[in-house]
Tab-separated table of C-alpha atoms in Angstrom:
chain	number	residue	atom	x	y	z
A	142	UNK	CA	59.608	94.330	97.196
A	143	UNK	CA	59.454	92.141	100.385
A	144	UNK	CA	60.329	93.858	103.143
A	145	UNK	CA	62.047	90.365	104.899
A	146	UNK	CA	64.048	90.110	101.014
A	147	UNK	CA	65.341	93.332	101.422
A	148	UNK	CA	67.090	92.787	104.590
A	149	UNK	CA	68.060	89.505	102.643
A	150	UNK	CA	69.950	91.830	99.743
A	151	UNK	CA	71.707	94.282	102.697
A	152	UNK	CA	72.942	91.604	105.262
A	153	UNK	CA	73.979	89.579	102.239
A	154	UNK	CA	76.092	92.657	100.268
A	155	UNK	CA	77.776	93.317	103.286
A	156	UNK	CA	78.798	89.379	104.507
A	157	UNK	CA	80.098	89.659	100.858
A	158	UNK	CA	82.438	93.289	101.043
A	159	UNK	CA	83.864	92.445	104.652
A	160	UNK	CA	84.652	88.584	103.320
A	161	UNK	CA	86.812	90.295	100.658
A	162	UNK	CA	87.780	92.738	103.219
A	163	UNK	CA	88.786	89.978	104.951
A	164	UNK	CA	91.015	88.610	101.823
A	165	UNK	CA	92.773	91.701	101.451
A	166	UNK	CA	93.740	91.914	105.136
A	167	UNK	CA	95.243	88.251	105.210
A	168	UNK	CA	97.314	89.496	101.503
A	169	UNK	CA	98.427	92.163	103.665
A	170	UNK	CA	100.159	89.527	107.117
A	171	UNK	CA	101.075	87.649	105.271
A	172	UNK	CA	103.513	89.568	103.201
A	173	UNK	CA	104.444	91.333	106.019
A	174	UNK	CA	107.953	90.396	106.352
A	175	UNK	CA	109.268	91.298	102.324
A	176	UNK	CA	111.657	92.586	101.199
A	177	UNK	CA	113.038	93.497	97.695
A	178	UNK	CA	115.100	90.810	96.052
A	179	UNK	CA	117.271	92.612	94.472
A	180	UNK	CA	119.385	96.103	95.671
A	181	UNK	CA	116.711	99.190	94.616
A	182	UNK	CA	113.479	96.068	94.276
A	183	UNK	CA	110.306	97.281	96.299
A	184	UNK	CA	109.267	94.607	98.391
A	185	UNK	CA	104.857	94.045	98.591
A	186	UNK	CA	102.840	96.888	98.372
A	187	UNK	CA	100.733	97.065	101.072
A	188	UNK	CA	96.388	96.909	99.449
A	189	UNK	CA	93.520	99.179	100.553
A	190	UNK	CA	89.824	97.949	99.745
A	191	UNK	CA	87.856	101.157	99.325
A	192	UNK	CA	83.547	100.349	99.424
A	193	UNK	CA	80.258	101.921	97.970
A	194	UNK	CA	76.835	102.235	98.093
A	195	UNK	CA	74.594	100.346	94.968
A	196	UNK	CA	71.400	101.422	95.449
A	197	UNK	CA	68.953	98.568	93.075
A	198	UNK	CA	66.675	101.489	91.280
A	199	UNK	CA	63.480	98.822	91.203
A	200	UNK	CA	64.106	97.534	94.060
A	201	UNK	CA	65.054	100.815	96.158
A	202	UNK	CA	67.304	98.669	98.679
A	203	UNK	CA	70.449	100.325	99.358
A	204	UNK	CA	73.583	97.600	99.455
A	205	UNK	CA	77.092	97.286	99.954
A	206	UNK	CA	80.035	96.165	97.095
A	207	UNK	CA	83.712	96.446	97.291
A	208	UNK	CA	84.727	100.053	94.641
A	209	UNK	CA	87.752	98.999	94.024
A	210	UNK	CA	91.036	97.289	95.260
A	211	UNK	CA	94.314	99.714	96.077
A	212	UNK	CA	97.707	99.853	96.530
A	213	UNK	CA	98.924	101.999	99.153
A	214	UNK	CA	101.628	104.056	97.940
A	215	UNK	CA	102.887	105.618	101.522
A	216	UNK	CA	106.752	104.764	101.821
A	217	UNK	CA	108.514	102.205	102.455
A	218	UNK	CA	110.723	101.945	105.565
A	219	UNK	CA	114.361	101.184	105.664
A	220	UNK	CA	116.045	98.743	107.677
A	221	UNK	CA	120.420	98.293	108.352
A	222	UNK	CA	121.187	94.399	106.562
A	223	UNK	CA	124.048	95.147	104.985
A	224	UNK	CA	124.879	90.631	104.434
A	225	UNK	CA	121.344	91.239	102.851
A	226	UNK	CA	121.576	90.320	99.092
A	227	UNK	CA	118.502	93.682	98.111
A	228	UNK	CA	120.792	95.817	100.612
A	229	UNK	CA	122.021	98.354	98.630
A	230	UNK	CA	125.297	101.115	98.694
A	231	UNK	CA	124.980	102.601	102.324
A	232	UNK	CA	123.465	98.836	103.935
A	233	UNK	CA	120.118	99.790	103.682
A	234	UNK	CA	117.018	97.052	102.600
A	235	UNK	CA	113.711	98.425	101.952
A	236	UNK	CA	110.797	97.207	103.899
A	237	UNK	CA	107.122	96.498	102.887
A	238	UNK	CA	105.117	99.081	104.331
A	239	UNK	CA	102.532	96.308	105.897
A	240	UNK	CA	101.604	97.353	109.854
A	241	UNK	CA	100.286	94.280	111.115
A	242	UNK	CA	99.048	96.033	114.214
A	243	UNK	CA	96.431	97.943	111.465
A	244	UNK	CA	96.549	95.015	109.330
A	245	UNK	CA	94.943	93.414	112.937
A	246	UNK	CA	92.674	96.255	113.798
A	247	UNK	CA	91.186	95.802	109.823
A	248	UNK	CA	90.929	92.159	110.259
A	249	UNK	CA	89.618	92.321	113.686
A	250	UNK	CA	86.698	94.995	112.773
A	251	UNK	CA	86.067	93.303	108.975
A	252	UNK	CA	85.046	90.307	110.869
A	253	UNK	CA	82.963	92.024	113.893
A	254	UNK	CA	80.976	93.650	111.208
A	255	UNK	CA	80.510	90.243	108.770
A	256	UNK	CA	79.210	88.552	112.154
A	257	UNK	CA	76.744	92.133	112.558
A	258	UNK	CA	75.372	91.385	109.144
A	259	UNK	CA	75.172	87.509	109.459
A	260	UNK	CA	72.933	87.386	112.446
A	261	UNK	CA	71.016	90.473	111.132
A	262	UNK	CA	70.663	87.343	107.843
A	263	UNK	CA	69.561	85.235	110.304
A	264	UNK	CA	66.869	87.085	111.700
A	265	UNK	CA	65.484	87.857	108.650
A	266	UNK	CA	65.963	85.087	108.218
A	267	UNK	CA	63.631	82.779	110.980
A	268	UNK	CA	61.456	85.778	110.607
A	269	UNK	CA	60.142	84.654	106.988
A	270	UNK	CA	60.544	81.178	109.071
A	271	UNK	CA	57.737	82.587	111.153
A	272	UNK	CA	55.841	83.943	108.981
A	273	UNK	CA	55.482	81.351	107.522
A	274	UNK	CA	54.177	79.154	110.106
A	275	UNK	CA	51.935	81.760	110.805
A	276	UNK	CA	50.483	81.296	107.666
A	277	UNK	CA	49.644	77.604	107.824
């Protein structure tokens, strides 16, 4: 297989995976302040994303793909707010298990990984263009 095509495939799969990661992070951040609507009802549960390596048997190229998007099963924190409609008998409401600090770190890491893959994609594209120019 063409090595430049391999670079394009690898970097494209990385960009797609990190794009999905950014979608999960943005959904988590958007719902970080959610609470249950009724007493005892669970608020938004943080989503997590898992990647896996996939090897193309024909070419031997190893790419990355989203393996699964799951829910984080850590406990919800409680906040004392007795006037809230979702408060239990003790006056506590369940608060989402999303940490905005962690999500912002995940967002920054995903954005940088996306950018690194994009730079590699562009480098391979430029190399291919230069090879074509040399062959003219």
